[in-house]
CSV table of C-alpha atoms in Angstrom, one decimal:
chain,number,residue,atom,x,y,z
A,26,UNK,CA,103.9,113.1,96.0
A,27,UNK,CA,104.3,112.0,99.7
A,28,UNK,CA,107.0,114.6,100.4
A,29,UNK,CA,105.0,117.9,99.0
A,30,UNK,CA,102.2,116.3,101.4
A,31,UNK,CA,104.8,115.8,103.9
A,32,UNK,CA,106.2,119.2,103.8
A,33,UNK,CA,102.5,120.5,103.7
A,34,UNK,CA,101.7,118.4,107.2
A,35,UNK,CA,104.8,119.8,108.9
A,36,UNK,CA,104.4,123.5,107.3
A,37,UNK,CA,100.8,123.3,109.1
A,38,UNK,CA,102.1,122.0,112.2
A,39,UNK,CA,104.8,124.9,112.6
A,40,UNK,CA,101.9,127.3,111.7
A,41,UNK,CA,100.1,126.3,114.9
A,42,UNK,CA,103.4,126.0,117.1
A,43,UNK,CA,103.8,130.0,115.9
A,44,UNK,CA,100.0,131.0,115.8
A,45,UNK,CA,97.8,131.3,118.8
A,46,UNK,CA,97.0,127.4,118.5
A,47,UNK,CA,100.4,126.3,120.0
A,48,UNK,CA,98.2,124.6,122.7
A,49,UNK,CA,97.0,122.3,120.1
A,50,UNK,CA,100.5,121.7,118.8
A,51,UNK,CA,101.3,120.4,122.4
A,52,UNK,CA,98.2,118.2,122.1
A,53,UNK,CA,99.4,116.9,119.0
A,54,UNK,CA,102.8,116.3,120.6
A,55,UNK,CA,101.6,114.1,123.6
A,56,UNK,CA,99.6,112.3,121.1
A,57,UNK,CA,102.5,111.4,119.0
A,58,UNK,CA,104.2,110.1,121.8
A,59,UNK,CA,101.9,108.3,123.3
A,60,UNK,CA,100.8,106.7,119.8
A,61,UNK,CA,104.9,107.0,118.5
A,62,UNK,CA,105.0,102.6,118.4
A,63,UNK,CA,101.9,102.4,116.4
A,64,UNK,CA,103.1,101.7,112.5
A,65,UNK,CA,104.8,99.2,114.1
A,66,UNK,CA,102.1,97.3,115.2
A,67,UNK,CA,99.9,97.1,112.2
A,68,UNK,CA,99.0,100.6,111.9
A,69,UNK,CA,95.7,101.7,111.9
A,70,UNK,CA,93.9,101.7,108.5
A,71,UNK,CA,90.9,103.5,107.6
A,72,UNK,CA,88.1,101.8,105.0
A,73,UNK,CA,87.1,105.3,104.8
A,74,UNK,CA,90.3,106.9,103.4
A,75,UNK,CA,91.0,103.9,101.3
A,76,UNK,CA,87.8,104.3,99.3
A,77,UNK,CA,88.0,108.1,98.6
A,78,UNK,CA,86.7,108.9,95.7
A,79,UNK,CA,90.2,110.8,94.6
A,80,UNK,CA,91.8,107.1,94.8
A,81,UNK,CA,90.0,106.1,91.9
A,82,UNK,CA,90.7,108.7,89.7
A,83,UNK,CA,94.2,108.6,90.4
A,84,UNK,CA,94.1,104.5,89.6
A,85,UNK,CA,92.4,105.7,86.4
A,86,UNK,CA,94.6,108.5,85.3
A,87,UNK,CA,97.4,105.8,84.4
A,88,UNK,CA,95.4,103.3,84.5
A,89,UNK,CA,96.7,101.3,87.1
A,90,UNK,CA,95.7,97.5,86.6
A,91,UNK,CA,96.1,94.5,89.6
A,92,UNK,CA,96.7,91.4,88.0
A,93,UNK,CA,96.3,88.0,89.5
A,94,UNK,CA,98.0,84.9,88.4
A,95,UNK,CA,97.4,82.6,91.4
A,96,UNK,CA,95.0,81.8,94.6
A,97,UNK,CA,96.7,83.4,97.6
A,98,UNK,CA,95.2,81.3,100.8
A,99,UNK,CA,94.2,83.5,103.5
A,100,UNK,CA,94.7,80.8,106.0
A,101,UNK,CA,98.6,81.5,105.6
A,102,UNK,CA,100.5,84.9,105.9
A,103,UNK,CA,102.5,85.9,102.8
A,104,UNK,CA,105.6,88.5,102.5
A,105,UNK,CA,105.3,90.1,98.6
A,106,UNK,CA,108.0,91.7,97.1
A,107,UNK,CA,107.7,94.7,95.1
A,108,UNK,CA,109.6,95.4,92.2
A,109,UNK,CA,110.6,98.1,90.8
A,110,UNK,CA,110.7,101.0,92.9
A,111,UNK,CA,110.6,103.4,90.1
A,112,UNK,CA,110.4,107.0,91.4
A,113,UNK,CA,106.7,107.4,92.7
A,114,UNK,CA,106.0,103.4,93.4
A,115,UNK,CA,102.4,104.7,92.3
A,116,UNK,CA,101.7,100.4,91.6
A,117,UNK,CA,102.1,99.9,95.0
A,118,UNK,CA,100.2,102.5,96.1
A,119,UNK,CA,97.2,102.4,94.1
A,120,UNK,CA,96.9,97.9,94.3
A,121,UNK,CA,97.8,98.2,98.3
A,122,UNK,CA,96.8,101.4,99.6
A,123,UNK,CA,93.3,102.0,98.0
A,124,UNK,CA,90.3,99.6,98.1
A,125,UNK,CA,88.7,97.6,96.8
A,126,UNK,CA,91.3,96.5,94.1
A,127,UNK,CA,93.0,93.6,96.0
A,128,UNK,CA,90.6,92.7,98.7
A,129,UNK,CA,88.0,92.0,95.9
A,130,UNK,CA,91.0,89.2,93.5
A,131,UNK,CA,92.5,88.3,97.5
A,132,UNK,CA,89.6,87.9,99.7
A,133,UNK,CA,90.8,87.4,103.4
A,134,UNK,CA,93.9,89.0,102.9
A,135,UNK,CA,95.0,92.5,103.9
A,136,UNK,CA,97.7,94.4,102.5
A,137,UNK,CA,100.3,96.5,104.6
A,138,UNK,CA,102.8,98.4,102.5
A,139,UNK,CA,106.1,98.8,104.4
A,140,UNK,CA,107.5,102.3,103.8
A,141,UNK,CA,110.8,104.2,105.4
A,142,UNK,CA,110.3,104.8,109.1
A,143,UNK,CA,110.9,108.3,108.7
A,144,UNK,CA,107.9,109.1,107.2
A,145,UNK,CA,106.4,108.2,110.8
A,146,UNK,CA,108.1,110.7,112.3
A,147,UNK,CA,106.2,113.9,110.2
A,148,UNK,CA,103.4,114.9,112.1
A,149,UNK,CA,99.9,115.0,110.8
A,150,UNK,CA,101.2,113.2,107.6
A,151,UNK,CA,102.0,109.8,109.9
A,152,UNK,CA,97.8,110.0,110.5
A,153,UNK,CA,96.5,109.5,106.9
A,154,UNK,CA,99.7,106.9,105.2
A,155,UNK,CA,98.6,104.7,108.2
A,156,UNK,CA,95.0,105.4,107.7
A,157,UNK,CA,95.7,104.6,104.0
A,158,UNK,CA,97.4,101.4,105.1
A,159,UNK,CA,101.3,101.8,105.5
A,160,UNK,CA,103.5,100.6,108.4
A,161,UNK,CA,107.2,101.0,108.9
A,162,UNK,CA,109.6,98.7,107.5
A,163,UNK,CA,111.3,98.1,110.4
A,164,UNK,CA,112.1,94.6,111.6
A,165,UNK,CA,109.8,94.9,114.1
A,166,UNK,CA,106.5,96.0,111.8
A,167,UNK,CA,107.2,93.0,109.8
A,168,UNK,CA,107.3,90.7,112.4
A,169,UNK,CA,104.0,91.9,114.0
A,170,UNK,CA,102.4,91.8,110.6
A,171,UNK,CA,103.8,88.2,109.4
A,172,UNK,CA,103.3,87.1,113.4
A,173,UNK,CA,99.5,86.9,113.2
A,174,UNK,CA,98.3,83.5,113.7
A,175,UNK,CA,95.2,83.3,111.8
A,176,UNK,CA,97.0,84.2,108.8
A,177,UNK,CA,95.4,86.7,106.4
A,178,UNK,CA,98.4,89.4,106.5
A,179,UNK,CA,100.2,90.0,103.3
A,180,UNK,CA,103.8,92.4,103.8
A,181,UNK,CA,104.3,94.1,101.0
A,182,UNK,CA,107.4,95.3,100.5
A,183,UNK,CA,109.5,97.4,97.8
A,184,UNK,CA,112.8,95.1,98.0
A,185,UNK,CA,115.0,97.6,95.9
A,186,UNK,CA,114.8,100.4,98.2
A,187,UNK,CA,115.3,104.3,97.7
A,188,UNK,CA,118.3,103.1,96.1
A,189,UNK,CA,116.7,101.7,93.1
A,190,UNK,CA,114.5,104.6,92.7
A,191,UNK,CA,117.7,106.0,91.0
A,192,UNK,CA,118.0,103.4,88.3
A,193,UNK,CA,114.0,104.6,87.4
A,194,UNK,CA,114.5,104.9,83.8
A,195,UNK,CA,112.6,104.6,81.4
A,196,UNK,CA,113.2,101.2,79.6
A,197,UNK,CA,115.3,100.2,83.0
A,198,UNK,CA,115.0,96.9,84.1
A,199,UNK,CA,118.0,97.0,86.6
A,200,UNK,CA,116.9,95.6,90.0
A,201,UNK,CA,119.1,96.0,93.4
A,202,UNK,CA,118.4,92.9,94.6
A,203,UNK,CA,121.4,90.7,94.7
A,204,UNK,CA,122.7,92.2,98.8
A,205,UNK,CA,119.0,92.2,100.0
A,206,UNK,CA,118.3,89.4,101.9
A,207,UNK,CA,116.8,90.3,105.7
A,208,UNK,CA,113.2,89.8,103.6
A,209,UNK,CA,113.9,86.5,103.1
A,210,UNK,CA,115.5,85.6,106.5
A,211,UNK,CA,111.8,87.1,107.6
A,212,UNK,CA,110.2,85.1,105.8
A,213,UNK,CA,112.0,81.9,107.1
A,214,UNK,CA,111.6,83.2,110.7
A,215,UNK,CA,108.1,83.5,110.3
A,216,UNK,CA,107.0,81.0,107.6
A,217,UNK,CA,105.1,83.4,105.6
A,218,UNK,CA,105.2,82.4,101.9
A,219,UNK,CA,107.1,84.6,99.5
A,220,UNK,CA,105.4,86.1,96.5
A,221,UNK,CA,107.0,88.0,93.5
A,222,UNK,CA,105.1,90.8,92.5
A,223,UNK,CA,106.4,93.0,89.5
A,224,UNK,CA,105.5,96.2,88.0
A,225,UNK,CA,105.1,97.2,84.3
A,226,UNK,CA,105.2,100.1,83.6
A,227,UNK,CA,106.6,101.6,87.1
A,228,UNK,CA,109.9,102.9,85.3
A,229,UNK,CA,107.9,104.7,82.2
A,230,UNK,CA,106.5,107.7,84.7
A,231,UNK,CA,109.0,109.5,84.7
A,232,UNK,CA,112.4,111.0,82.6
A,233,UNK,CA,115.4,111.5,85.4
A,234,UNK,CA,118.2,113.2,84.4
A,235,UNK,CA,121.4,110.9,83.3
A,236,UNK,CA,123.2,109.5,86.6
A,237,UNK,CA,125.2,106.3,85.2
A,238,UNK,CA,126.9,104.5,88.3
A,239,UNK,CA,130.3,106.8,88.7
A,240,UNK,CA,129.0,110.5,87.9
A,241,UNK,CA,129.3,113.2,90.0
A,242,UNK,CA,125.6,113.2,90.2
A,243,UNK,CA,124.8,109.5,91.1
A,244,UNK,CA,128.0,109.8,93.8
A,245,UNK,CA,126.2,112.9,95.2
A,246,UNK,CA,123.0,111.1,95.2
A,247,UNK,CA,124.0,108.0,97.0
A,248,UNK,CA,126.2,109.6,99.9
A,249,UNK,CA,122.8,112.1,100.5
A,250,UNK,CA,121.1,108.4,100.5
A,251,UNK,CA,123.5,107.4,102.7
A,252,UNK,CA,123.1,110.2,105.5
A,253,UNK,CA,119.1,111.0,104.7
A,254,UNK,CA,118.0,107.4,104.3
A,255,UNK,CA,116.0,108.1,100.9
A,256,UNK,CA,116.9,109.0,97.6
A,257,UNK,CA,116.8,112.4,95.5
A,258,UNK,CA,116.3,111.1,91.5
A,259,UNK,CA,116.1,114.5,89.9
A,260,UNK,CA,113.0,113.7,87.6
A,261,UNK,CA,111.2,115.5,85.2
A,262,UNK,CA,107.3,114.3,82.8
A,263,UNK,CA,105.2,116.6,82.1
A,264,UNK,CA,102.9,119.9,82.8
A,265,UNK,CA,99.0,120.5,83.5
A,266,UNK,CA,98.4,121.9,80.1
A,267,UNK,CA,101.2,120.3,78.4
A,268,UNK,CA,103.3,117.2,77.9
A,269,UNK,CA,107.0,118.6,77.6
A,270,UNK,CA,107.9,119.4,81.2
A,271,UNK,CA,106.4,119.1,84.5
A,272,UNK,CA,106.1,117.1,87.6
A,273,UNK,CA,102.7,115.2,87.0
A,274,UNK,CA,104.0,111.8,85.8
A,275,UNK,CA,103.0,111.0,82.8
A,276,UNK,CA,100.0,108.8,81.4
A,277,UNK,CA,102.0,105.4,80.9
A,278,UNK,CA,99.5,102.0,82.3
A,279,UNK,CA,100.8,100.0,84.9
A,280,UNK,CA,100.2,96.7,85.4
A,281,UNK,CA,101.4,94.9,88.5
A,282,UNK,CA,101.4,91.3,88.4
A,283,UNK,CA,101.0,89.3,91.7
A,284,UNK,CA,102.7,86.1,91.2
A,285,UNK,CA,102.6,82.5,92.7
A,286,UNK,CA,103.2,81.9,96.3
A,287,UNK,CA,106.9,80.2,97.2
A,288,UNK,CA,106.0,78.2,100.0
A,289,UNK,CA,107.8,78.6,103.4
A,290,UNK,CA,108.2,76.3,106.2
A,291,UNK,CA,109.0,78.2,109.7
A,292,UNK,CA,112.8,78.2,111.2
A,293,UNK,CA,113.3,80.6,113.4
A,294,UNK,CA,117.0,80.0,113.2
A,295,UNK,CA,118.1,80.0,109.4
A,296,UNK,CA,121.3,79.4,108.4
A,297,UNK,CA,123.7,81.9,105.6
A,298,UNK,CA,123.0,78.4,103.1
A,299,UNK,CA,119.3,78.3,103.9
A,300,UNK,CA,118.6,82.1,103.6
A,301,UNK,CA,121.1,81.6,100.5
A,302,UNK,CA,118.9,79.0,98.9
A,303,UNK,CA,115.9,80.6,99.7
A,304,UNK,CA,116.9,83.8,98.2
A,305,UNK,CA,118.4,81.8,94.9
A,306,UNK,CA,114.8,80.1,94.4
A,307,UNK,CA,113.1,83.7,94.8
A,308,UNK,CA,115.4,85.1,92.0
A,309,UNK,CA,114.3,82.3,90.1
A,310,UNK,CA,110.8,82.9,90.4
A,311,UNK,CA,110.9,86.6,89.9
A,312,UNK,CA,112.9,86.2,86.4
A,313,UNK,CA,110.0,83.6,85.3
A,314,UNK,CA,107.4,86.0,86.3
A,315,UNK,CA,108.9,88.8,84.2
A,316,UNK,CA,109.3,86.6,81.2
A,317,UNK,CA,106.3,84.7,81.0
A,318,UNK,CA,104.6,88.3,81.3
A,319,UNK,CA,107.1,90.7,79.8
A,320,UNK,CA,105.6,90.6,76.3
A,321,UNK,CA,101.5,91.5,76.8
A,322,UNK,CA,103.3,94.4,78.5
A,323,UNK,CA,105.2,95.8,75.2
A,324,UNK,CA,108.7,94.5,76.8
A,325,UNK,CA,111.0,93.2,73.6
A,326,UNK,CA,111.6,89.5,73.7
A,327,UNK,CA,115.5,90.0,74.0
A,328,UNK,CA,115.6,92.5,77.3
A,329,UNK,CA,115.7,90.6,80.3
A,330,UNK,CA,116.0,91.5,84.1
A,331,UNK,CA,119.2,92.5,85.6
A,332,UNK,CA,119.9,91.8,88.9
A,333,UNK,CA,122.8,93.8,91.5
């Protein structure tokens, strides 16, 4: 969904470079250089294009459900980790990027979805994912959002990456996890408290063609992944005015489960054992989360996460 409005952003802005409005094109330019550090100083959100009516129906067509399982003090900041990517990460969209979903169960808190830098650098299309709440997942972003000193910020951030977008199968419960530590040595540096979040439902969207770790296809995929910085799953669901092929993801209900707040205490100089330790106790947490929530969400009793 955000590269066909991508590609629709940059078509437009080539349109003007060509047309007679290449004067506005140069506008645009200067702006984006001037306002080029932006997503990664908190962005600049828009209550007006979070609450667009088209936000509702898109939480609705799934549905798309937030749920809550403990007070989140907005006296603190918190770094939440998103799991699973899936292929659209319509969860995190719809709880972070839309209102009034999570400011109404987490009063005082706001939400900034960390997304690829890359998507900053499409013009016109870097406008509305800031207005709609997204900042860059640079270092830098996170430490301006988990830096604020009244505490009320809440990182959210999909932990897997583009590279677990290509383990979004349906009935996948395979997490890249196990190298992906700078979150938590973030964390530490900043003593935001870490939060589990995870997904039901995020990995039923979609059908991707068979890619088993050593196929041509997933090699292909990971070197483009590589050199690109995203991921290509080739993905299928279903049509308009049918259900055996299309693009439209199909209507599976997601439920993304906020979990309890790992408190941090502030070291801005953590050691391999701490970040190590920190990391071990997150893992922890996650894998309770999942099973003490895995069977209102139609998950069989014997599947359990897998973490590499």
């Amino acid at each position: 969904f955000l590269s066909l409005v991508a590609e629709f952003c940059c078509g437009f802005f080539v349109i003007l470079i060509l047309g007679n409005f290449w004067f506005l094109a140069v506008l645009y330019l200067l702006w984006l250089y001037l306002d080029w550090g932006t997503p990664c100083a908190g962005g600049r959100r828009s209550h007006w294009v979070r609450s667009w009516t088209v936000w509702k129906y898109f939480r609705e067509y799934f549905p798309i459900h937030l749920i809550k399982t403990s007070d989140l003090n907005p006296n603190h900041n918190y770094l939440l980790g998103f799991h699973p990517h899936g292929v659209l990460v319509a969860g995190a969209f719809g709880n972070f990027c839309t209102d009034p979903t999570f400011k109404n169960l987490f009063p005082g808190l706001t939400p900034y979805l960390h997304i690829m830098p890359i998507w900053f650098g499409c013009p016109f299309f870097r406008e509305y994912i800031m207005s709609a709440g997204m900042v860059s997942a640079s270092k830098e972003s996170v430490s301006y959002v988990l830096s604020n000193e009244g505490g009320g910020h809440a990182s959210v951030i999909v932990i897997g990456g583009a590279e677990e977008s290509l383990n979004a199968h349906p009935g996948s419960l395979t997490l890249n996890i196990l190298k992906r530590k700078g979150f938590i040595k973030m964390a530490l540096k900043h003593g935001a408290h870490l939060v589990p979040v995870f997904s039901f439902g995020e990995n039923e969207l979609f059908k991707q063609v068979a890619n088993p770790k050593g196929s041509w296809l997933r090699n292909v995929q990971e070197k483009l992944q590589k050199i690109m910085g995203f991921a290509l799953p080739l993905f299928h669901a279903r049509g308009i005015f049918q259900y055996s092929f299309g693009l439209i993801p199909y209507r599976q209900p997601i439920h993304t489960v906020v979990g309890s707040p790992i408190p941090v205490k502030q070291n801005l100089n953590p050691t391999t054992e701490e970040i190590d330790q920190l990391h071990a106790l997150y893992l922890q947490k996650l894998r309770k989360l999942f099973e003490e929530h895995k069977s209102n969400y139609g998950i069989p009793e014997h599947k359990s996460l897998i973490f590499e």
